Short mmCIF file of C-alpha atoms in Angstrom, two decimals:
data_model
loop_
_atom_site.label_atom_id
_atom_site.label_comp_id
_atom_site.label_asym_id
_atom_site.label_seq_id
_atom_site.Cartn_x
_atom_site.Cartn_y
_atom_site.Cartn_z
CA MET A 25 154.60 140.91 83.67
CA ASN A 26 155.43 138.54 80.67
CA VAL A 27 156.10 135.53 83.41
CA ALA A 28 153.78 136.01 85.15
CA ARG A 29 151.73 136.73 81.70
CA SER A 30 153.45 133.96 80.26
CA THR A 31 151.92 131.91 82.98
CA LEU A 32 148.52 133.03 83.60
CA VAL A 33 148.23 131.66 79.66
CA THR A 34 149.77 128.08 80.11
CA ALA A 35 147.41 127.77 83.54
CA ALA A 36 144.53 128.55 81.78
CA ILE A 37 145.49 126.19 79.36
CA LEU A 38 145.76 123.86 80.95
CA PHE A 39 142.29 124.65 82.84
CA VAL A 40 140.51 124.21 79.57
CA ALA A 41 142.41 121.01 79.29
CA VAL A 42 141.19 119.24 82.67
CA THR A 43 137.27 120.49 81.65
CA ALA A 44 137.58 118.69 78.35
CA THR A 45 138.73 115.46 79.85
CA GLY A 46 136.51 115.38 81.93
CA GLY A 47 138.29 116.92 85.39
CA ALA A 48 141.05 113.79 84.49
CA PHE A 49 144.32 113.89 82.50
CA ALA A 50 143.11 111.07 79.94
CA ALA A 51 145.39 108.17 80.17
CA ASP A 52 148.56 107.64 77.90
CA PRO A 53 148.17 106.04 74.78
CA VAL A 54 150.32 103.01 73.67
CA THR A 55 150.24 100.75 70.58
CA LEU A 56 148.80 97.37 69.30
CA THR A 57 150.30 95.31 67.17
CA VAL A 58 147.43 93.19 65.23
CA SER A 59 148.36 89.64 64.65
CA VAL A 60 145.57 89.22 62.52
CA THR A 61 145.87 85.07 60.72
CA ASP A 62 143.69 82.40 58.86
CA ARG A 63 142.55 79.34 60.44
CA ASP A 64 145.88 77.59 59.22
CA GLY A 65 147.80 80.50 60.74
CA ASP A 66 148.60 82.26 57.30
CA ALA A 67 148.27 86.07 57.99
CA VAL A 68 145.49 88.05 55.63
CA ALA A 69 146.41 91.45 54.03
CA GLY A 70 143.56 94.79 53.88
CA ALA A 71 141.05 93.50 56.83
CA THR A 72 139.80 96.47 58.44
CA VAL A 73 140.57 96.03 62.48
CA GLU A 74 138.05 97.73 64.65
CA ALA A 75 138.86 98.25 68.05
CA THR A 76 136.18 99.50 70.39
CA TRP A 77 136.26 100.47 74.46
CA GLU A 78 135.22 103.11 76.84
CA THR A 79 136.15 105.98 78.27
CA ASP A 80 136.14 107.17 81.94
CA ALA A 81 133.26 109.38 81.03
CA GLY A 82 131.15 106.52 79.93
CA GLU A 83 131.50 107.04 76.59
CA THR A 84 133.11 105.03 73.66
CA GLY A 85 136.08 105.40 72.04
CA THR A 86 137.71 103.49 68.56
CA ALA A 87 140.65 103.13 66.35
CA SER A 88 141.00 100.97 63.28
CA GLY A 89 142.74 99.90 60.91
CA THR A 90 143.96 98.57 57.72
CA THR A 91 146.14 95.11 58.02
CA ALA A 92 149.71 95.06 56.26
CA SER A 93 150.78 92.27 54.01
CA ASN A 94 151.72 90.66 57.09
CA GLY A 95 148.93 90.28 58.71
CA ASN A 96 149.44 93.30 60.76
CA VAL A 97 147.60 96.89 61.70
CA LEU A 98 149.26 99.37 64.80
CA LEU A 99 146.05 100.43 66.61
CA ASP A 100 146.97 102.96 69.26
CA VAL A 101 144.44 102.57 72.46
CA PRO A 102 144.37 104.31 76.41
CA GLU A 103 147.07 102.01 78.56
CA GLY A 104 145.17 99.83 80.58
CA ALA A 105 142.66 99.91 79.10
CA GLY A 106 139.72 97.65 78.76
CA VAL A 107 140.12 97.12 74.44
CA GLU A 108 137.96 94.60 72.16
CA LEU A 109 138.89 93.52 68.89
CA ASP A 110 136.95 92.78 66.00
CA VAL A 111 137.52 92.40 61.66
CA ASP A 112 135.15 94.17 59.34
CA ASP A 113 136.19 91.99 56.11
CA ASP A 114 133.86 90.69 53.92
CA ALA A 115 135.34 87.96 53.19
CA TYR A 116 136.68 87.42 56.94
CA VAL A 117 134.68 87.24 60.20
CA ARG A 118 135.03 86.77 63.91
CA ASN A 119 131.32 85.33 65.78
CA ARG A 120 132.65 87.26 69.36
CA PRO A 121 135.68 89.89 69.66
CA LEU A 122 138.76 89.40 71.32
CA ARG A 123 139.40 91.48 74.43
CA VAL A 124 142.41 92.47 75.79
CA GLU A 125 142.49 93.78 79.47
CA ASN A 126 144.46 96.15 80.45
CA ALA A 127 146.17 97.77 77.37
CA SER A 128 149.61 98.04 77.28
CA GLU A 129 152.74 97.86 74.29
CA THR A 130 152.14 94.15 72.82
CA THR A 131 151.63 92.41 70.08
CA VAL A 132 147.56 90.75 70.22
CA ASP A 133 146.89 87.58 67.51
CA LEU A 134 144.06 88.14 66.00
CA GLY A 135 142.00 85.37 63.86
CA VAL A 136 139.59 84.70 62.02
CA SER A 137 137.49 82.43 59.75
CA ARG A 138 136.02 82.57 56.18
CA SER A 139 132.17 83.91 56.16
CA GLY A 140 129.42 82.61 55.23
CA THR A 141 125.80 82.04 55.96
CA ALA A 142 123.31 79.67 56.35
CA THR A 143 119.26 79.53 55.64
CA VAL A 144 116.29 78.16 58.02
CA THR A 145 112.84 77.41 57.20
CA VAL A 146 110.61 77.06 60.22
CA VAL A 147 107.22 74.83 59.37
CA ASP A 148 104.24 73.09 60.99
CA GLY A 149 103.35 70.15 61.58
CA GLU A 150 101.64 70.16 57.82
CA ASN A 151 104.73 71.75 56.11
CA ARG A 152 102.88 75.46 56.49
CA SER A 153 105.27 78.12 56.24
CA GLN A 154 105.85 79.97 59.96
CA PRO A 155 106.69 83.81 60.12
CA ASP A 156 107.53 85.27 63.14
CA ALA A 157 109.58 82.45 64.88
CA THR A 158 112.80 83.26 66.63
CA VAL A 159 115.49 81.24 66.07
CA ARG A 160 118.54 81.32 67.30
CA VAL A 161 122.16 79.81 65.87
CA ARG A 162 124.04 78.35 69.21
CA GLU A 163 127.58 77.71 69.32
CA GLY A 164 128.84 75.29 72.82
CA GLY A 165 125.50 76.74 74.34
CA ARG A 166 125.91 80.19 73.53
CA THR A 167 123.63 82.38 71.49
CA ILE A 168 125.79 83.89 68.62
CA ASP A 169 123.12 84.42 66.25
CA ARG A 170 119.01 85.64 66.54
CA GLY A 171 115.96 86.42 64.51
CA GLU A 172 113.01 85.60 63.05
CA THR A 173 111.30 84.43 59.78
CA GLU A 174 109.48 86.34 57.33
CA ALA A 175 106.63 85.86 56.26
CA ASP A 176 107.45 82.91 53.72
CA GLY A 177 108.87 81.38 56.84
CA ARG A 178 112.81 81.38 56.29
CA TYR A 179 115.68 83.40 58.22
CA GLU A 180 119.27 83.90 56.66
CA THR A 181 121.74 83.61 59.76
CA ALA A 182 124.43 86.34 59.97
CA ARG A 183 127.69 86.82 58.86
CA LEU A 184 129.24 83.39 59.88
CA GLU A 185 132.69 81.81 60.64
CA ARG A 186 132.20 78.87 58.09
CA GLY A 187 131.13 75.70 60.69
CA ASP A 188 129.01 73.90 62.19
CA TYR A 189 126.27 74.95 64.93
CA GLU A 190 122.45 74.20 66.13
CA VAL A 191 119.58 75.63 64.99
CA VAL A 192 117.30 76.14 68.27
CA VAL A 193 114.04 77.38 67.08
CA VAL A 194 110.78 78.98 69.51
CA LYS A 195 107.01 80.22 68.41
CA PRO A 196 103.98 81.43 70.81
CA GLY A 197 102.10 78.42 71.06
CA TYR A 198 104.73 75.69 69.78
CA LEU A 199 107.54 72.82 71.02
CA GLU A 200 110.78 74.18 70.67
CA ALA A 201 112.61 72.53 68.48
CA SER A 202 116.05 72.14 67.26
CA VAL A 203 118.71 70.79 64.08
CA PRO A 204 121.97 70.43 62.99
CA VAL A 205 123.51 73.61 60.76
CA THR A 206 126.14 73.81 58.31
CA VAL A 207 127.27 77.17 58.14
CA GLY A 208 129.05 77.96 54.76
CA ASP A 209 128.16 78.39 50.71
CA GLY A 210 124.15 78.72 50.84
CA GLY A 211 123.71 76.18 54.30
CA GLU A 212 120.32 75.25 54.94
CA ALA A 213 117.97 74.09 57.37
CA ARG A 214 114.48 72.88 57.80
CA VAL A 215 112.56 72.78 61.23
CA ALA A 216 109.53 71.54 61.87
CA VAL A 217 107.06 73.10 65.09
CA GLU A 218 104.71 72.00 66.72
CA ARG A 219 101.96 73.22 68.39
CA GLY A 220 102.15 72.14 72.49
CA ALA A 221 100.19 72.98 75.52
CA THR A 222 100.58 73.32 79.31
CA THR A 223 98.82 74.33 82.67
CA LEU A 224 98.55 77.91 83.96
CA ASP A 225 97.80 77.57 87.55
CA VAL A 226 96.57 80.74 89.11
CA ARG A 227 95.82 81.60 92.54
CA VAL A 228 94.07 84.70 93.78
CA PHE A 229 94.73 87.30 96.52
CA ASP A 230 93.36 90.23 98.04
CA ASP A 231 96.64 92.64 98.82
CA HIS A 232 94.78 95.47 100.81
CA PHE A 233 95.25 92.86 103.57
CA ASP A 234 98.46 92.24 104.87
CA PRO A 235 99.30 89.62 104.34
CA PRO A 236 97.01 89.42 101.42
CA VAL A 237 93.81 87.22 101.44
CA PRO A 238 92.20 84.56 99.25
CA ILE A 239 89.46 86.14 96.79
CA GLU A 240 86.87 83.11 96.35
CA THR A 241 84.82 83.60 93.98
CA GLY A 242 85.32 85.77 89.98
CA ALA A 243 87.46 84.49 87.84
CA VAL A 244 91.14 85.15 85.88
CA ARG A 245 91.78 86.02 82.16
CA ALA A 246 94.68 85.62 80.18
CA SER A 247 95.80 86.80 77.67
CA SER A 248 99.10 86.44 74.80
CA SER A 249 99.22 86.10 70.98
CA VAL A 250 97.90 83.47 70.33
CA PHE A 251 95.26 83.28 73.40
CA ASP A 252 92.47 85.05 75.45
CA GLY A 253 90.81 82.61 77.83
CA ARG A 254 88.70 83.34 80.86
CA VAL A 255 88.37 80.23 83.49
CA SER A 256 86.24 81.29 87.08
CA VAL A 257 87.42 81.00 90.02
CA THR A 258 86.51 78.30 92.78
CA ASP A 259 88.30 78.06 96.14
CA GLY A 260 90.56 81.55 95.10
CA THR A 261 91.84 79.25 92.97
CA ALA A 262 91.56 79.17 88.70
CA SER A 263 93.51 77.00 86.53
CA LEU A 264 94.35 77.19 82.35
CA THR A 265 95.41 75.05 79.84
CA VAL A 266 97.26 77.76 77.61
CA PRO A 267 99.71 77.56 74.45
CA VAL A 268 103.18 76.48 75.04
CA ASN A 269 105.90 79.03 74.78
CA ALA A 270 104.14 82.34 75.11
CA VAL A 271 104.06 85.92 77.36
CA TYR A 272 100.82 86.24 79.41
CA THR A 273 99.11 89.19 80.64
CA VAL A 274 97.19 87.46 83.74
CA ALA A 275 94.34 89.72 85.47
CA VAL A 276 91.31 88.91 88.20
CA VAL A 277 88.12 90.30 86.59
CA LYS A 278 85.67 90.59 89.58
CA ASN A 279 83.11 93.24 89.82
CA GLY A 280 83.72 95.97 92.28
CA TYR A 281 87.72 95.02 92.11
CA ASP A 282 90.10 96.43 89.68
CA ALA A 283 92.84 94.29 89.05
CA THR A 284 96.99 94.61 88.13
CA SER A 285 97.71 92.77 85.68
CA GLU A 286 101.31 90.44 85.42
CA ARG A 287 102.73 89.29 82.83
CA VAL A 288 103.66 85.38 82.72
CA ARG A 289 106.54 83.92 81.04
CA VAL A 290 105.02 80.14 79.95
CA GLU A 291 107.33 77.71 78.88
CA GLU A 292 106.74 73.55 78.10
CA SER A 293 105.66 72.96 81.72
CA ALA A 294 103.51 73.95 83.82
CA VAL A 295 103.68 77.15 86.03
CA SER A 296 101.81 79.09 89.42
CA VAL A 297 101.12 82.47 89.40
CA ASN A 298 100.19 84.73 92.22
CA ALA A 299 97.70 87.38 90.80
CA THR A 300 95.85 90.26 93.11
CA ALA A 301 93.36 92.67 93.22
CA GLN A 302 91.69 95.38 95.65
CA ARG A 303 88.16 96.53 96.02
CA SER A 304 87.33 100.06 93.53
CA ALA A 305 87.73 102.46 95.23
CA ALA A 306 84.47 104.22 96.86
CA LEU A 307 83.70 106.18 99.86
CA VAL A 308 80.60 106.58 101.48
CA ALA A 309 78.85 109.58 103.44
CA GLU A 310 76.89 108.39 106.44
CA PRO A 311 75.27 111.02 108.43
CA ALA A 312 73.86 109.39 111.92
CA ASN A 313 70.56 111.70 111.82
CA ASP A 314 68.86 112.70 108.52
CA ARG A 315 67.23 115.52 110.51
CA VAL A 316 68.67 117.78 111.93
CA LEU A 317 67.69 120.94 113.93
CA VAL A 318 69.09 124.06 112.38
CA GLY A 319 71.91 124.96 114.50
CA GLU A 320 72.95 121.91 116.00
CA THR A 321 75.31 119.32 114.32
CA THR A 322 75.01 115.33 112.65
CA ARG A 323 77.45 113.46 112.50
CA VAL A 324 79.26 112.18 109.50
CA THR A 325 81.16 108.75 109.49
CA VAL A 326 83.18 108.13 106.00
CA ARG A 327 84.40 104.39 105.27
CA ASN A 328 85.72 103.12 102.13
CA ALA A 329 85.51 100.17 99.55
CA TYR A 330 86.01 97.62 102.48
CA ASP A 331 84.22 99.47 105.47
CA GLU A 332 86.85 101.14 107.16
CA PRO A 333 87.30 104.62 108.04
CA VAL A 334 89.15 107.27 106.75
CA GLY A 335 90.76 110.04 108.13
CA GLY A 336 91.55 113.00 106.21
CA ALA A 337 88.66 113.03 103.40
CA THR A 338 87.08 116.07 103.10
CA VAL A 339 83.10 116.89 103.57
CA GLU A 340 80.81 119.02 101.69
CA LEU A 341 77.19 120.61 102.73
CA ASP A 342 75.66 122.37 99.60
CA GLY A 343 78.98 121.59 97.54
CA GLU A 344 81.08 123.80 100.49
CA ALA A 345 84.42 122.41 101.93
CA VAL A 346 83.01 122.78 105.85
CA GLY A 347 85.91 120.20 106.84
CA GLU A 348 88.13 117.20 107.38
CA THR A 349 87.34 112.76 108.36
CA ASP A 350 88.93 112.55 112.26
CA ASP A 351 91.37 109.54 112.77
CA ARG A 352 87.82 107.55 113.48
CA GLY A 353 86.45 108.97 109.45
CA GLU A 354 84.08 111.50 111.40
CA PHE A 355 83.04 115.03 111.30
CA GLU A 356 80.51 116.91 112.87
CA VAL A 357 78.64 118.74 109.72
CA THR A 358 76.58 121.81 111.19
CA ILE A 359 73.09 122.79 109.89
CA ARG A 360 72.26 126.14 109.79
CA THR A 361 69.89 126.18 107.05
CA ALA A 362 66.23 125.26 107.07
CA GLY A 363 65.53 122.08 104.38
CA ASP A 364 67.33 120.42 101.57
CA ARG A 365 71.55 119.66 102.08
CA THR A 366 73.84 117.11 100.34
CA LEU A 367 76.19 115.89 101.87
CA VAL A 368 79.59 114.96 99.36
CA ALA A 369 82.91 113.29 101.71
CA ARG A 370 85.91 113.24 99.06
CA ASP A 371 89.13 112.08 99.03
CA GLY A 372 91.35 112.75 96.91
CA ASP A 373 89.67 111.66 92.97
CA THR A 374 87.36 109.33 95.52
CA VAL A 375 83.33 110.73 95.45
CA SER A 376 80.71 109.78 97.43
CA GLU A 377 77.57 109.28 96.04
CA PRO A 378 76.13 112.85 98.03
CA VAL A 379 73.15 112.07 100.72
CA THR A 380 70.40 113.59 101.74
CA VAL A 381 70.36 115.58 105.52
CA VAL A 382 67.12 118.09 105.98
CA GLY A 383 67.36 121.02 108.23
CA VAL A 384 64.17 121.62 110.67
CA ASP A 385 63.40 125.08 111.96
CA GLU A 386 61.84 125.24 115.17
CA SER A 387 59.67 127.25 115.34
CA ALA A 388 58.18 127.08 111.68
CA THR A 389 57.20 122.82 113.23
CA ASP A 390 55.32 124.72 116.07
CA ARG A 391 53.36 126.71 113.14
CA ASP A 392 52.47 123.34 112.12
CA ASP A 393 51.52 121.57 114.78
CA GLY A 394 49.04 124.35 115.88
CA SER A 395 50.69 126.15 119.10
CA ALA A 396 52.05 128.98 117.08
CA ASP A 397 50.47 131.67 116.00
CA ASP A 398 47.82 131.37 112.54
CA ALA A 399 48.29 133.29 109.58
CA ASP A 400 46.44 136.33 111.12
CA GLY A 401 48.77 136.57 113.58
CA ASP A 402 46.59 136.28 115.70
CA ALA A 403 46.30 133.44 119.02
CA SER A 404 44.22 130.69 117.52
CA ASP A 405 41.27 129.89 119.82
CA GLY A 406 38.22 127.48 120.21
CA ASP A 407 35.83 129.83 119.16
CA SER A 408 36.90 130.66 115.28
CA SER A 409 37.05 126.94 113.99
CA SER A 410 34.01 125.56 112.83
CA GLY A 411 36.12 121.49 112.51
CA ASP A 412 35.26 121.30 116.78
CA GLY A 413 31.08 122.13 117.18
CA THR A 414 31.59 125.53 118.28
CA THR A 415 30.41 128.58 115.57
CA ASP A 416 32.16 131.67 114.36
CA ASP A 417 30.36 134.85 114.16
CA GLU A 418 29.20 134.58 110.35
CA ASN A 419 27.72 130.54 111.10
CA PRO A 420 25.41 130.16 114.26
CA GLY A 421 25.37 126.73 115.89
CA PHE A 422 25.60 124.53 118.79
CA GLY A 423 29.07 123.70 120.68
CA VAL A 424 29.75 120.85 122.65
CA VAL A 425 28.07 122.17 126.25
CA ALA A 426 24.37 123.03 123.91
CA ALA A 427 24.32 119.78 122.32
CA ALA A 428 24.87 117.48 125.32
CA VAL A 429 22.22 119.85 126.67
CA ALA A 430 20.52 119.05 124.17
CA LEU A 431 20.40 115.71 123.91
CA LEU A 432 20.02 115.16 127.56
CA ALA A 433 15.86 116.68 127.35
CA LEU A 434 15.40 114.67 124.78
CA SER A 435 15.55 112.08 126.40
CA VAL A 436 13.43 113.06 129.38
CA ALA A 437 10.96 113.65 126.93
CA GLY A 438 11.05 110.40 125.68
CA ARG A 439 10.76 108.73 129.55
CA THR A 440 7.54 111.24 130.23
CA ARG A 441 6.03 110.05 126.71
CA GLY A 442 6.61 106.34 127.57
CA ARG A 443 4.01 106.84 130.84
#
């Protein structure tokens, strides 16, 4: 019983250990002997050395220690790991960490240099300080430090290995400039930048179509931290002169279109890009008839902003959904009551302008043209109307026949008198 219990406890501990390491045992540690020396090969004592590596769980593992008088420090790291070694010291520095692949029990030489800084001042052609200019310190074509100038146009580098470097300065609207600089005990460099411009050509397309088709007219707007301009499109192309070394937002400007903004980096050479737009979402609902007998139907056709049929659009009659259009964009709407009926088409968030269809009551139409009962419910006849020459009970008068007889008598009498 005790054996079984011991086995169970051991298994539980093993489960917890495996779970804590993400389902796998951590690699056995090995000891790196790190020997820190300066450029002259002399041992550097009292320097803090840091080791970092990536664990199987994707996290960062670390170890650190301080060098002894002989410049050595022992660091335990996972066997087989890729380890980066760097120094954290007030007097010594490395521009880049030293990488050790497939760590094992070994001695590693870590060279360091005396640290220094340099101050870079950026001005324009009129000797005015230029804030927000990007400063890059390069060594052998590789950037090892970068930052931006302050309001006074100055930038102080990070602590770097003492020596000679190249300083490259870029600011939106200005041409790139570079000068050498010596990093040491208070090195300085002054960089003058000049304004520059180049050409940005924008080809404009409607990408509703496949392939996209040119948008022949309209305008293009380009904006950045140093420029905001708009130019007309001619034959599907717009050309702008813009300041160099800036990132631009480019968009098509045209009534009835929604543009997709493009981000374009413009350096010091001419740039040509494409910009796209599509017609703003719209629906048009068109009934085949604007007057429909009650109980009959009318075909409603729904089209989009490109005059294309829209299938699956909801058709509403007086605010109530009555059906959806087919693949041809059509739906038969039944008009069930007389009077003005309002039709609307809806596709997602896009709604058409309302259109009116008049429901016509056929029996009401008969009454309007005199073929139905009069207002009192009596059948109409010629005797009760005073507008066609007949008489009614209260207003005696000549009927059509009587008037004709009277005219004939008058004519005969006139001839008799003439004899």
